[in-house]
Amino acid sequence: MTTSNLASEFTISRPRQYNRTSAVRWIWSHTAPYWWIIIIIFIGAAGNAGLAALMPVYIGQAFDAITAAVPQIERLLPLTLLIIGSQVVRAILQLGRNFGADLIAQKLERNIRDELYISLLGKSMTFHNIQPVGDTMARATNDVREINFMYSPGVNLVVGSFLFMVMPFLFAPQYHRDLLLVPTLFAITYFIALWEYLHSLSPVTDAVRNAFGKLNTRLAEALDGIETVKGAAQEEAEVSLFNKLALKMRDAFVKQGDLEARFIPMLLYGLAFGGGLLHALILYRQGEIQIGGVIAYVGLLEMLQFPTFASTFAYTQISLGMSSARRILELLNSETLLDQNADGYAELMRGEVCFRSTAFGYNPNESVLTDISFTVQPGQTVAIVGQTGAGKTSLVKLINRTYEATTGDVLVDGVNVRDWNLASLREQISIIEQDIFLFSSTIAENIAFGKPDATQEEIEMAAKAAQAHEFITSFTDGYQAEIGERGVTLSGGQRQRLALARAFLTDPRILVLDDSTSAIDSATEDHIQRAIAAAAKGRTTFLITHRLSQIRWADLIVVLKNGRIAAIGSHDELMKSSEAYRRIFSE
Ligand code: M5T
Ligand code: MG
């Protein structure tokens, strides 16, 4: 089996790899390991169909027994028993078929979820910035589900009903060879109609799945930004936007229903049944077959009803499943630029950081940072200052390869970050983001996020160093207090100190504090100051801040302006040399 060699920031060595070159091959590579279930499904379906066909055959024999010149009543009881016995066995085989289909459907769903989740974790930030969360969620949940449905009931019914269709061909010739005529005509037109149907169906099911993805994207964004929506009193606008997307989805579904309704085999079945009966009666009139043969043949024709009926929704299910498979595959196959570099440099970090003519942009034709060059010695504290949008956040994200420099190099300990083992690089660098994300779990778990095996003692030590212990213990549940998804129950300053506690616990060699929230009261400010001073000790620290006191005691100050270094040096040097810097302090 071939595998895709996409770069990934995170990989797990798995014995099982899937073929991602096309949706059909991908589904097949997921299915093939469960060949034994497929065999169960086929045995179950074949047995079920064969035994279903025995019923009209026995009934036909019963009619012949009764209508014979000398009625053979004694044959009826054995025939009845045969019918009962065969139908009991049939029920068991049917169970096997349904069970097999369900089993493989669930197994596939689980494996695909696994594959997708691992792949998503391995994608770069560039990918995650572009790909809307709601759409990813739709693919990871509902689209995966559709593949489950594709097997059960989809494939289950297709296989089951196909074998029903085969039965008239096997059993009719024993009455008369000519009786193959109607089933043959039926099968030919059926498959032509089906072919047409599947072709017109696939763009429609694609549209259904895409409309769902769009709907979900909007929903996720509205919920995520609910505060903004409410703050701007935009509920109504949101509702109408949502309605528009919901209508699009409805239209796609209606179109699917329209196609299903126009599917022609129901008509074909009617014609086949009527035509078949006529044909059998003509043969009977000519004395070619017995009355029992007519009865049995009509019963066999009735078996065509199952494929006709099942095909409308079973094939839609398969088409939906394939549309979903394509959508999932699209996610799996989307490029991610960074890779884990598992064989890369992975030593203990000293903390020297060097930018060498570095430039960066979020998209190729727009540069956010230009010609950045400076070196930070291990243990130094660097303040990065500049107006909003100057590129401060972007600059520090190059250090741990959240983003990758477009030109020039970023070196840590003299080693290009591209040559570092990505996990080792990121483990030793801690970035406290501007917008601190807390998970919806307890405070203790949030602090221990980067070190899940930390003891309660370690957690408390870290919290104390981060000046967070005091407010944490003021909660009734203390360290076990639950935090809302985004830490909404905490203030900005409290969140920041939790994030600092996280950093204390993981003890990174390089600490980056992106702190543009300056609206904090002075008592809290004092706490945070002390926490940051403690955190900066013994490691290289980047501070993005507007707080003059912090800027002042930094070893190195980088003044950014429009993505370029406007001035660089210590406080005293810059006070003398830089007009831009003096202006910051005179405000
Ligand atoms: C610098 C642009 C942004 C700005 C420039 C995060 C992000 C930023 N930008 C993008 O195009 N895409 C993005 O995903 O880059 O942005 P920054 O580095 O975030 O600026 P800052 O940290 O100095 O600003 P602030 O407001 O945090 O002080 O032009 O449009
Ligand atoms: Mg910023």
Coordinates of C-alpha atoms and ligand atoms in Angstrom, one line a residue:
M1 CA 0.0 0.0 0.0
T2 CA 1.4 3.4 -0.8
T3 CA 1.4 6.2 1.7
S4 CA 1.4 9.9 1.3
N5 CA 4.6 11.5 2.4
L6 CA 3.2 14.8 3.6
A7 CA 5.2 16.8 6.0
S8 CA 3.7 16.8 9.4
E9 CA 4.5 18.6 12.7
F10 CA 3.4 15.6 14.6
T11 CA 3.5 12.0 13.7
I12 CA 2.7 8.7 15.4
S13 CA 4.3 5.6 14.1
R14 CA 1.4 3.4 13.2
P15 CA 1.6 0.0 11.7
R16 CA -1.4 0.7 9.4
Q17 CA -1.1 3.2 6.6
Y18 CA -3.8 4.2 4.2
N19 CA -3.7 4.9 0.5
R20 CA -4.7 8.5 0.1
T21 CA -4.4 8.8 -3.7
S22 CA -8.1 8.7 -4.4
A23 CA -11.3 8.5 -2.4
V24 CA -12.1 5.0 -3.7
R25 CA -8.6 3.7 -3.0
W26 CA -8.6 5.3 0.4
I27 CA -11.9 3.7 1.4
W28 CA -10.7 0.4 0.0
S29 CA -7.5 0.6 2.0
H30 CA -9.6 1.1 5.1
T31 CA -11.9 -1.8 4.2
A32 CA -9.3 -4.4 3.0
P33 CA -8.0 -5.2 6.5
Y34 CA -11.5 -6.4 7.4
W35 CA -11.8 -8.8 4.5
W36 CA -13.2 -11.4 6.8
I37 CA -16.2 -9.2 7.6
I38 CA -16.8 -8.7 3.9
I39 CA -16.9 -12.4 3.5
I40 CA -19.4 -12.7 6.4
I41 CA -21.6 -10.0 4.7
F42 CA -21.4 -11.9 1.4
I43 CA -22.2 -15.3 2.9
G44 CA -25.1 -13.7 4.9
A45 CA -26.4 -11.9 1.9
A46 CA -26.1 -14.8 -0.5
G47 CA -27.7 -17.2 1.9
N48 CA -30.5 -14.8 2.7
A49 CA -31.2 -14.3 -1.0
G50 CA -31.0 -18.0 -1.9
L51 CA -33.3 -19.0 0.9
A52 CA -35.7 -16.2 0.1
A53 CA -35.9 -17.7 -3.5
L54 CA -36.7 -21.1 -2.1
M55 CA -40.0 -19.8 -0.7
P56 CA -41.7 -19.3 -4.1
V57 CA -40.1 -22.5 -5.4
Y58 CA -41.7 -24.5 -2.6
I59 CA -45.0 -22.7 -2.9
G60 CA -45.0 -23.5 -6.6
Q61 CA -44.4 -27.2 -5.8
A62 CA -47.3 -27.0 -3.3
F63 CA -49.6 -25.7 -6.0
D64 CA -48.5 -28.4 -8.4
A65 CA -49.2 -31.0 -5.7
I66 CA -52.7 -29.7 -5.1
T67 CA -53.6 -29.2 -8.8
A68 CA -52.2 -32.5 -10.0
A69 CA -54.7 -34.9 -11.6
V70 CA -54.4 -36.9 -8.4
P71 CA -53.8 -34.3 -5.6
Q72 CA -50.8 -35.3 -3.5
I73 CA -51.9 -33.7 -0.2
E74 CA -49.3 -35.7 1.8
R75 CA -46.6 -33.5 0.1
L76 CA -47.9 -30.3 1.7
L77 CA -46.7 -30.9 5.2
P78 CA -43.0 -31.6 4.3
L79 CA -43.1 -28.5 2.0
T80 CA -44.5 -26.3 4.8
L81 CA -41.8 -27.6 7.2
L82 CA -39.1 -26.9 4.6
I83 CA -40.4 -23.3 4.2
I84 CA -40.4 -22.8 8.0
G85 CA -37.0 -24.3 8.4
S86 CA -35.4 -22.4 5.5
Q87 CA -36.8 -19.1 6.7
V88 CA -35.4 -19.6 10.2
V89 CA -32.0 -20.3 8.8
R90 CA -32.5 -17.2 6.5
A91 CA -33.2 -15.0 9.5
I92 CA -29.9 -16.1 11.1
L93 CA -28.0 -15.4 7.9
Q94 CA -29.6 -12.0 7.6
L95 CA -28.5 -11.3 11.1
G96 CA -25.0 -12.2 10.1
R97 CA -25.2 -9.8 7.1
N98 CA -26.5 -6.9 9.2
F99 CA -24.1 -7.5 12.0
G100 CA -21.2 -7.7 9.6
A101 CA -22.2 -4.5 7.9
D102 CA -22.6 -2.7 11.2
L103 CA -19.3 -4.0 12.6
I104 CA -17.3 -2.8 9.6
A105 CA -19.1 0.5 9.6
Q106 CA -18.2 1.2 13.2
K107 CA -14.6 0.0 12.8
L108 CA -14.1 2.2 9.8
E109 CA -15.6 5.2 11.6
R110 CA -13.3 4.8 14.5
N111 CA -10.2 4.3 12.3
I112 CA -11.0 7.2 10.1
R113 CA -11.5 9.5 13.1
D114 CA -8.2 8.4 14.5
E115 CA -6.4 9.0 11.2
L116 CA -8.0 12.4 10.8
Y117 CA -7.3 13.6 14.3
I118 CA -3.7 12.7 14.1
S119 CA -3.4 14.4 10.8
L120 CA -5.1 17.5 12.1
L121 CA -2.7 17.7 15.0
G122 CA 0.2 17.5 12.6
K123 CA -0.9 20.4 10.4
S124 CA 0.9 23.7 10.6
M125 CA -0.5 26.9 12.0
T126 CA -0.7 28.3 8.5
F127 CA -3.1 25.5 7.7
H128 CA -5.2 26.0 10.8
N129 CA -5.4 29.8 10.3
I130 CA -6.9 29.3 6.9
Q131 CA -9.1 26.3 7.5
P132 CA -12.3 27.3 9.4
V133 CA -12.8 25.4 12.6
G134 CA -16.5 24.8 11.9
D135 CA -15.8 23.2 8.6
T136 CA -13.1 21.0 10.0
M137 CA -15.5 20.0 12.8
A138 CA -18.2 19.1 10.2
R139 CA -15.7 16.9 8.4
A140 CA -14.4 15.3 11.5
T141 CA -17.8 14.5 12.9
N142 CA -20.6 14.3 10.3
D143 CA -18.6 13.4 7.2
V144 CA -17.0 10.5 9.1
R145 CA -20.5 9.5 10.2
E146 CA -21.6 9.4 6.5
I147 CA -19.0 6.8 5.8
N148 CA -20.4 4.7 8.6
F149 CA -23.9 5.0 7.0
M150 CA -22.4 4.2 3.6
Y151 CA -21.6 0.7 4.9
S152 CA -24.6 0.3 7.1
P153 CA -27.2 0.5 5.6
G154 CA -25.6 1.6 2.2
V155 CA -23.3 -1.3 1.2
N156 CA -25.3 -3.7 3.2
L157 CA -28.4 -3.1 1.2
V158 CA -26.6 -2.8 -2.1
V159 CA -24.9 -6.2 -1.7
G160 CA -28.1 -7.8 -0.2
S161 CA -30.4 -6.5 -2.9
F162 CA -28.0 -7.3 -5.7
L163 CA -28.0 -10.9 -4.8
F164 CA -31.8 -10.8 -4.7
M165 CA -31.6 -9.7 -8.3
V166 CA -29.4 -12.7 -9.2
M167 CA -32.0 -15.2 -7.9
P168 CA -34.5 -15.2 -10.8
F169 CA -31.6 -16.0 -13.1
L170 CA -30.6 -19.0 -11.0
F171 CA -34.1 -20.4 -10.4
A172 CA -36.3 -19.4 -13.3
P173 CA -34.6 -21.6 -16.0
Q174 CA -35.8 -24.8 -14.2
Y175 CA -39.3 -23.9 -15.2
H176 CA -38.5 -22.7 -18.7
R177 CA -35.4 -21.3 -20.4
D178 CA -37.4 -18.4 -22.0
L179 CA -38.3 -17.1 -18.5
L180 CA -34.9 -15.5 -18.4
L181 CA -36.1 -12.9 -20.9
V182 CA -37.8 -10.5 -18.5
P183 CA -35.2 -10.6 -15.7
T184 CA -32.5 -9.9 -18.4
L185 CA -34.3 -7.0 -19.8
F186 CA -35.0 -5.7 -16.3
A187 CA -31.3 -6.0 -15.3
I188 CA -30.0 -4.2 -18.4
T189 CA -32.3 -1.2 -18.0
Y190 CA -31.8 -1.2 -14.3
F191 CA -28.1 -0.9 -14.6
I192 CA -28.2 1.7 -17.3
A193 CA -30.6 3.8 -15.1
L194 CA -28.4 3.2 -12.1
W195 CA -25.4 4.4 -13.9
E196 CA -27.2 7.6 -15.0
Y197 CA -28.5 8.1 -11.5
L198 CA -25.1 7.7 -9.8
H199 CA -23.6 10.2 -12.3
S200 CA -26.2 12.9 -11.6
L201 CA -26.2 12.1 -7.9
S202 CA -22.6 12.7 -7.1
P203 CA -22.5 16.5 -7.7
V204 CA -25.7 16.8 -5.7
T205 CA -24.4 14.9 -2.8
D206 CA -21.2 16.9 -3.0
A207 CA -23.4 20.0 -2.7
V208 CA -25.3 18.6 0.3
R209 CA -22.1 17.9 2.2
N210 CA -20.5 21.2 1.3
A211 CA -23.6 23.1 2.3
F212 CA -23.5 21.4 5.6
G213 CA -19.8 22.3 6.1
K214 CA -20.6 26.0 5.4
L215 CA -23.5 26.0 7.8
N216 CA -21.3 24.5 10.5
T217 CA -18.6 27.0 9.8
R218 CA -21.0 29.9 10.4
L219 CA -22.5 28.3 13.4
A220 CA -19.1 27.7 15.0
E221 CA -18.0 31.3 14.3
A222 CA -21.1 32.8 15.6
L223 CA -20.8 30.8 18.8
D224 CA -17.1 31.5 19.2
G225 CA -17.7 35.2 18.7
I226 CA -21.0 35.3 20.6
E227 CA -19.7 38.1 22.8
T228 CA -19.0 40.3 19.7
V229 CA -22.3 39.4 18.1
K230 CA -24.2 40.4 21.2
G231 CA -22.0 43.4 21.9
A232 CA -22.8 44.8 18.5
A233 CA -26.5 43.7 18.7
Q234 CA -26.1 41.7 15.5
E235 CA -28.2 38.7 16.5
E236 CA -30.8 39.4 13.9
A237 CA -28.2 39.7 11.1
E238 CA -26.6 36.5 12.3
V239 CA -30.0 34.7 12.2
S240 CA -30.7 35.8 8.7
L241 CA -27.2 34.8 7.6
F242 CA -27.7 31.5 9.2
N243 CA -31.1 31.1 7.6
K244 CA -29.6 31.7 4.2
L245 CA -27.1 28.9 4.7
A246 CA -29.8 26.7 6.1
L247 CA -31.9 27.4 3.0
K248 CA -28.9 26.5 0.7
M249 CA -28.6 23.2 2.6
R250 CA -32.4 22.6 2.2
D251 CA -32.2 23.3 -1.5
A252 CA -29.3 20.8 -1.9
F253 CA -31.4 18.2 -0.1
V254 CA -34.5 18.9 -2.1
K255 CA -32.5 18.4 -5.2
Q256 CA -31.3 15.1 -3.9
G257 CA -34.9 14.1 -3.1
D258 CA -36.0 15.2 -6.6
L259 CA -33.4 13.0 -8.2
E260 CA -34.4 10.1 -5.9
A261 CA -38.0 10.6 -6.8
R262 CA -37.3 10.5 -10.5
F263 CA -35.3 7.3 -10.3
I264 CA -36.9 5.1 -12.8
P265 CA -36.5 1.5 -11.5
M266 CA -39.8 1.6 -9.6
L267 CA -41.5 1.9 -13.0
L268 CA -39.2 -0.7 -14.4
Y269 CA -40.2 -3.1 -11.7
G270 CA -43.9 -2.6 -12.4
L271 CA -43.3 -3.3 -16.1
A272 CA -41.2 -6.3 -15.4
F273 CA -43.7 -7.8 -13.0
G274 CA -46.6 -7.3 -15.4
G275 CA -44.6 -8.4 -18.4
G276 CA -43.2 -11.4 -16.6
L277 CA -46.7 -12.6 -15.5
L278 CA -47.9 -12.3 -19.1
H279 CA -45.0 -14.2 -20.4
A280 CA -45.4 -17.0 -17.9
L281 CA -49.2 -17.2 -18.7
I282 CA -48.5 -17.4 -22.4
L283 CA -46.0 -20.3 -21.8
Y284 CA -48.7 -21.9 -19.5
R285 CA -51.3 -21.6 -22.3
Q286 CA -48.9 -23.3 -24.7
G287 CA -48.5 -26.1 -22.1
E288 CA -44.8 -25.3 -21.7
I289 CA -45.0 -24.9 -17.9
Q290 CA -47.2 -25.9 -15.1
I291 CA -49.4 -23.7 -12.9
G292 CA -46.8 -24.2 -10.1
G293 CA -44.2 -22.8 -12.4
V294 CA -46.2 -19.6 -13.0
I295 CA -46.7 -19.1 -9.3
A296 CA -43.0 -19.7 -8.5
Y297 CA -41.9 -17.4 -11.3
V298 CA -44.1 -14.6 -10.1
G299 CA -42.7 -15.1 -6.6
L300 CA -39.2 -14.9 -8.1
L301 CA -40.0 -11.7 -9.9
E302 CA -41.2 -10.3 -6.7
M303 CA -37.7 -10.6 -5.4
L304 CA -36.8 -7.7 -7.8
Q305 CA -38.7 -5.4 -5.6
F306 CA -36.0 -5.3 -2.9
P307 CA -33.2 -4.1 -5.3
T308 CA -35.6 -1.6 -6.8
F309 CA -36.8 -0.2 -3.5
A310 CA -33.4 -0.3 -1.7
S311 CA -31.5 1.2 -4.6
T312 CA -33.1 4.7 -4.2
F313 CA -31.8 5.4 -0.8
A314 CA -28.9 2.8 -0.6
Y315 CA -27.1 4.4 -3.5
T316 CA -27.8 7.9 -2.2
Q317 CA -26.1 6.8 1.0
I318 CA -23.1 5.5 -1.0
S319 CA -22.9 8.7 -3.0
L320 CA -23.1 10.8 0.2
G321 CA -20.4 8.5 1.7
M322 CA -18.1 9.0 -1.2
S323 CA -18.7 12.8 -1.1
S324 CA -17.8 12.7 2.5
A325 CA -14.7 10.6 1.8
R326 CA -13.5 13.2 -0.7
R327 CA -14.0 15.9 1.8
I328 CA -12.1 14.1 4.5
L329 CA -9.4 13.1 2.1
E330 CA -9.0 16.8 1.1
L331 CA -8.3 17.6 4.7
L332 CA -5.9 14.7 5.1
N333 CA -4.0 15.6 1.9
S334 CA -3.8 19.4 2.4
E335 CA -0.2 20.4 2.6
T336 CA 1.4 21.5 5.8
L337 CA 4.7 23.3 5.3
L338 CA 6.5 22.3 8.5
D339 CA 7.5 18.9 9.4
Q340 CA 8.5 17.3 12.7
N341 CA 12.1 16.8 11.7
A342 CA 12.3 13.8 14.1
D343 CA 16.0 13.3 13.4
G344 CA 16.8 17.0 14.0
Y345 CA 18.9 18.6 16.7
A346 CA 17.5 17.9 20.1
E347 CA 20.0 19.1 22.8
L348 CA 19.4 21.0 26.0
M349 CA 18.9 24.6 25.0
R350 CA 21.2 27.4 26.2
G351 CA 18.9 30.1 25.0
E352 CA 20.9 32.1 22.5
V353 CA 18.6 33.5 19.8
C354 CA 19.8 35.0 16.6
F355 CA 17.8 36.6 13.7
R356 CA 19.8 36.9 10.5
S357 CA 18.3 39.1 7.8
T358 CA 15.0 37.5 8.6
A359 CA 11.8 38.4 6.6
F360 CA 8.4 37.0 7.0
G361 CA 4.8 37.4 5.6
Y362 CA 1.6 35.6 6.2
N363 CA 1.1 35.4 2.5
P364 CA 3.8 35.6 -0.2
N365 CA 3.0 39.1 -1.6
E366 CA 2.7 40.9 1.7
S367 CA 5.7 41.3 4.0
V368 CA 5.1 41.7 7.8
L369 CA 8.7 41.6 8.9
T370 CA 11.7 42.9 6.9
D371 CA 15.4 42.6 7.4
I372 CA 15.4 41.7 11.1
S373 CA 18.9 41.0 12.5
F374 CA 19.9 40.9 16.2
T375 CA 21.3 38.4 18.7
V376 CA 20.2 37.7 22.2
Q377 CA 22.6 36.1 24.6
P378 CA 21.5 33.2 26.9
G379 CA 19.7 34.5 30.0
Q380 CA 19.1 38.0 28.6
T381 CA 15.8 39.8 28.8
V382 CA 14.6 41.5 25.6
A383 CA 11.9 44.0 25.4
I384 CA 10.1 44.3 22.1
V385 CA 8.2 47.5 21.6
G386 CA 6.3 49.1 18.8
Q387 CA 2.9 50.2 17.7
T388 CA 0.1 47.8 17.2
G389 CA 0.5 45.9 14.0
A390 CA 4.2 46.5 14.0
G391 CA 4.9 42.8 13.9
K392 CA 5.9 42.1 17.5
T393 CA 3.8 38.9 17.8
S394 CA 4.8 37.7 14.4
L395 CA 8.5 38.1 15.3
V396 CA 8.4 35.9 18.4
K397 CA 6.4 33.2 16.6
L398 CA 9.3 32.6 14.3
I399 CA 11.4 31.5 17.2
N400 CA 9.5 28.2 17.9
R401 CA 8.6 27.8 14.2
T402 CA 4.9 28.5 14.8
Y403 CA 5.5 30.3 11.5
E404 CA 8.5 29.9 9.3
A405 CA 10.7 32.8 8.1
T406 CA 10.3 33.5 4.4
T407 CA 13.9 34.5 3.9
G408 CA 16.8 34.8 6.2
D409 CA 17.4 32.5 9.2
V410 CA 16.4 32.2 12.8
L411 CA 19.0 30.4 14.9
V412 CA 18.7 29.0 18.4
D413 CA 22.0 28.1 20.1
G414 CA 23.5 28.7 16.6
V415 CA 21.4 26.0 15.1
N416 CA 18.8 27.0 12.4
V417 CA 15.4 26.4 13.8
R418 CA 14.6 24.3 10.7
D419 CA 17.3 21.9 11.8
W420 CA 16.0 21.5 15.3
N421 CA 13.8 18.6 16.2
L422 CA 10.5 20.5 16.3
A423 CA 9.2 18.9 19.5
S424 CA 12.4 19.5 21.3
L425 CA 12.5 23.1 20.1
R426 CA 9.0 23.8 21.2
E427 CA 9.3 22.0 24.5
Q428 CA 12.1 24.3 25.5
I429 CA 10.4 27.5 24.4
S430 CA 7.3 28.7 26.1
I431 CA 5.2 31.4 24.5
I432 CA 2.5 33.0 26.6
E433 CA 0.2 34.3 24.0
Q434 CA -1.5 37.6 23.8
D435 CA -4.9 35.8 23.9
I436 CA -4.4 33.2 26.6
F437 CA -6.2 30.0 25.9
L438 CA -7.4 27.9 28.8
F439 CA -9.1 24.6 28.5
S440 CA -12.4 23.8 30.1
S441 CA -11.1 21.8 33.0
T442 CA -9.7 22.5 36.4
I443 CA -7.2 25.2 37.3
A444 CA -4.7 22.5 38.3
E445 CA -5.0 20.7 35.0
N446 CA -4.6 24.0 33.1
I447 CA -1.4 24.8 34.9
A448 CA -0.1 21.3 34.3
F449 CA -1.0 21.4 30.6
G450 CA 2.6 21.2 29.4
K451 CA 3.5 18.6 32.1
P452 CA 0.6 16.4 32.7
D453 CA 2.4 14.2 35.3
A454 CA 3.1 17.2 37.6
T455 CA 2.3 16.6 41.3
Q456 CA 0.0 18.9 43.2
E457 CA 3.0 20.2 45.1
E458 CA 4.8 21.1 41.9
I459 CA 1.7 22.8 40.6
E460 CA 1.4 24.9 43.8
M461 CA 5.0 25.9 43.7
A462 CA 4.6 27.1 40.1
A463 CA 1.4 29.0 41.0
K464 CA 3.2 30.6 44.0
A465 CA 6.1 31.7 41.8
A466 CA 3.6 33.1 39.3
Q467 CA 1.8 35.0 42.1
A468 CA -1.3 33.0 41.4
H469 CA -1.6 30.9 44.5
E470 CA -3.4 33.6 46.4
F471 CA -6.3 34.1 44.0
I472 CA -6.6 30.4 43.3
T473 CA -7.1 29.5 46.9
S474 CA -9.7 32.3 47.2
F475 CA -12.0 30.1 45.0
T476 CA -14.1 27.6 47.0
D477 CA -12.8 24.7 45.0
G478 CA -9.2 26.1 44.9
Y479 CA -7.1 24.2 42.4
Q480 CA -10.0 22.0 41.5
A481 CA -12.1 25.0 40.4
E482 CA -13.4 24.5 36.8
I483 CA -12.7 27.0 34.2
G484 CA -15.0 27.8 31.3
E485 CA -13.8 27.0 27.8
R486 CA -11.9 30.2 27.4
G487 CA -11.2 30.8 31.0
V488 CA -14.1 33.2 31.0
T489 CA -14.5 33.1 34.7
L490 CA -11.0 34.6 35.2
S491 CA -9.9 38.2 34.6
G492 CA -7.1 39.0 32.2
G493 CA -4.5 39.4 34.9
Q494 CA -5.5 36.1 36.5
R495 CA -5.3 34.3 33.2
Q496 CA -1.9 35.7 32.6
R497 CA -0.6 34.5 35.9
L498 CA -2.0 31.0 35.2
A499 CA -0.1 31.1 32.0
L500 CA 3.0 32.1 33.8
A501 CA 2.5 29.3 36.2
R502 CA 2.3 26.9 33.2
A503 CA 5.6 28.3 32.1
F504 CA 7.2 27.9 35.6
L505 CA 6.2 24.3 35.6
T506 CA 7.7 23.4 32.2
D507 CA 10.8 25.5 33.0
P508 CA 11.5 26.5 29.4
R509 CA 14.9 27.8 28.3
I510 CA 13.3 30.6 26.4
L511 CA 10.2 32.4 27.6
V512 CA 8.1 34.7 25.5
L513 CA 5.5 36.8 27.1
D514 CA 3.2 38.6 24.6
D515 CA 1.6 41.0 26.9
S516 CA -0.3 43.8 25.3
T517 CA -3.0 43.9 27.9
S518 CA -2.0 46.9 29.9
A519 CA -5.4 47.6 31.4
I520 CA -4.7 46.1 34.8
D521 CA -5.1 47.8 38.1
S522 CA -1.9 48.7 39.9
A523 CA -2.2 46.1 42.7
T524 CA -2.5 43.3 40.1
E525 CA 0.2 45.0 38.0
D526 CA 2.5 44.8 41.0
H527 CA 1.8 41.0 41.3
I528 CA 2.4 40.5 37.6
Q529 CA 5.6 42.5 37.7
R530 CA 7.0 40.3 40.4
A531 CA 5.8 37.1 38.7
I532 CA 7.4 38.2 35.4
A533 CA 10.7 39.1 37.1
A534 CA 10.8 35.7 38.8
A535 CA 10.0 34.0 35.5
A536 CA 12.7 35.8 33.6
K537 CA 15.4 34.7 36.0
G538 CA 17.8 32.2 34.6
R539 CA 16.3 32.0 31.1
T540 CA 16.2 34.0 27.9
T541 CA 13.1 36.1 28.0
F542 CA 11.3 38.1 25.3
L543 CA 8.8 40.6 26.7
I544 CA 6.3 42.3 24.4
T545 CA 5.0 45.0 26.5
H546 CA 3.9 48.6 26.9
R547 CA 5.0 48.8 30.6
L548 CA 7.7 51.2 30.8
S549 CA 9.1 49.8 34.1
Q550 CA 9.6 46.4 32.3
I551 CA 11.1 48.0 29.2
R552 CA 13.6 49.9 31.4
W553 CA 15.2 46.9 33.0
A554 CA 15.5 44.9 29.9
D555 CA 19.0 44.0 28.7
L556 CA 18.1 44.8 25.1
I557 CA 15.3 46.8 23.6
V558 CA 14.1 46.2 20.1
V559 CA 11.9 49.0 18.7
L560 CA 9.8 47.7 15.7
K561 CA 8.2 50.0 13.2
N562 CA 6.3 48.7 10.2
G563 CA 8.0 45.3 10.5
R564 CA 11.5 46.8 10.6
I565 CA 13.9 47.5 13.4
A566 CA 13.7 51.2 14.1
A567 CA 16.2 51.2 16.9
I568 CA 17.9 48.6 19.1
G569 CA 20.0 48.8 22.3
S570 CA 19.8 49.3 26.0
H571 CA 17.6 51.8 27.7
D572 CA 20.4 54.3 28.2
E573 CA 21.7 54.0 24.7
L574 CA 18.3 54.4 23.1
M575 CA 17.5 57.4 25.3
K576 CA 20.5 59.0 23.8
S577 CA 20.3 57.8 20.2
S578 CA 16.7 57.2 19.3
E579 CA 14.1 59.8 18.8
A580 CA 11.4 57.2 18.4
Y581 CA 12.3 55.6 21.7
R582 CA 12.4 58.9 23.5
R583 CA 8.9 59.6 22.2
I584 CA 7.6 56.4 23.8
F585 CA 8.9 57.6 27.2
S586 CA 7.6 61.1 26.9
E587 CA 4.0 60.0 26.2
Ligands
M5T1 C1 1.7 42.3 12.2 C2 -0.6 41.0 10.0 C3 -1.3 42.1 10.7 C4 -0.3 43.1 10.9 C5 1.0 42.4 10.9 C6 -1.5 37.5 13.4 C7 -1.5 38.0 12.0 C8 -1.1 39.2 11.6 N1 -1.1 39.7 10.3 C9 -1.6 38.8 9.3 O1 -1.7 39.2 8.2 N2 -2.1 37.6 9.7 C10 -2.1 37.1 11.0 O2 -2.4 35.9 11.3 O3 0.7 41.1 10.4 O4 0.9 41.7 13.1 P1 1.3 41.3 14.6 O5 2.7 40.7 14.6 O6 0.3 40.5 15.3 O7 1.5 42.8 15.3 P2 1.8 43.2 16.8 O8 1.9 42.0 17.6 O9 2.9 44.1 16.7 O10 0.5 44.1 17.1 P3 -0.3 44.2 18.5 O11 -1.6 44.8 18.2 O12 -0.4 42.8 19.1 O13 0.5 45.1 19.4 O14 -0.3 44.1 9.9 O15 -2.4 42.6 9.9
MG2 MG 0.6 41.2 19.1

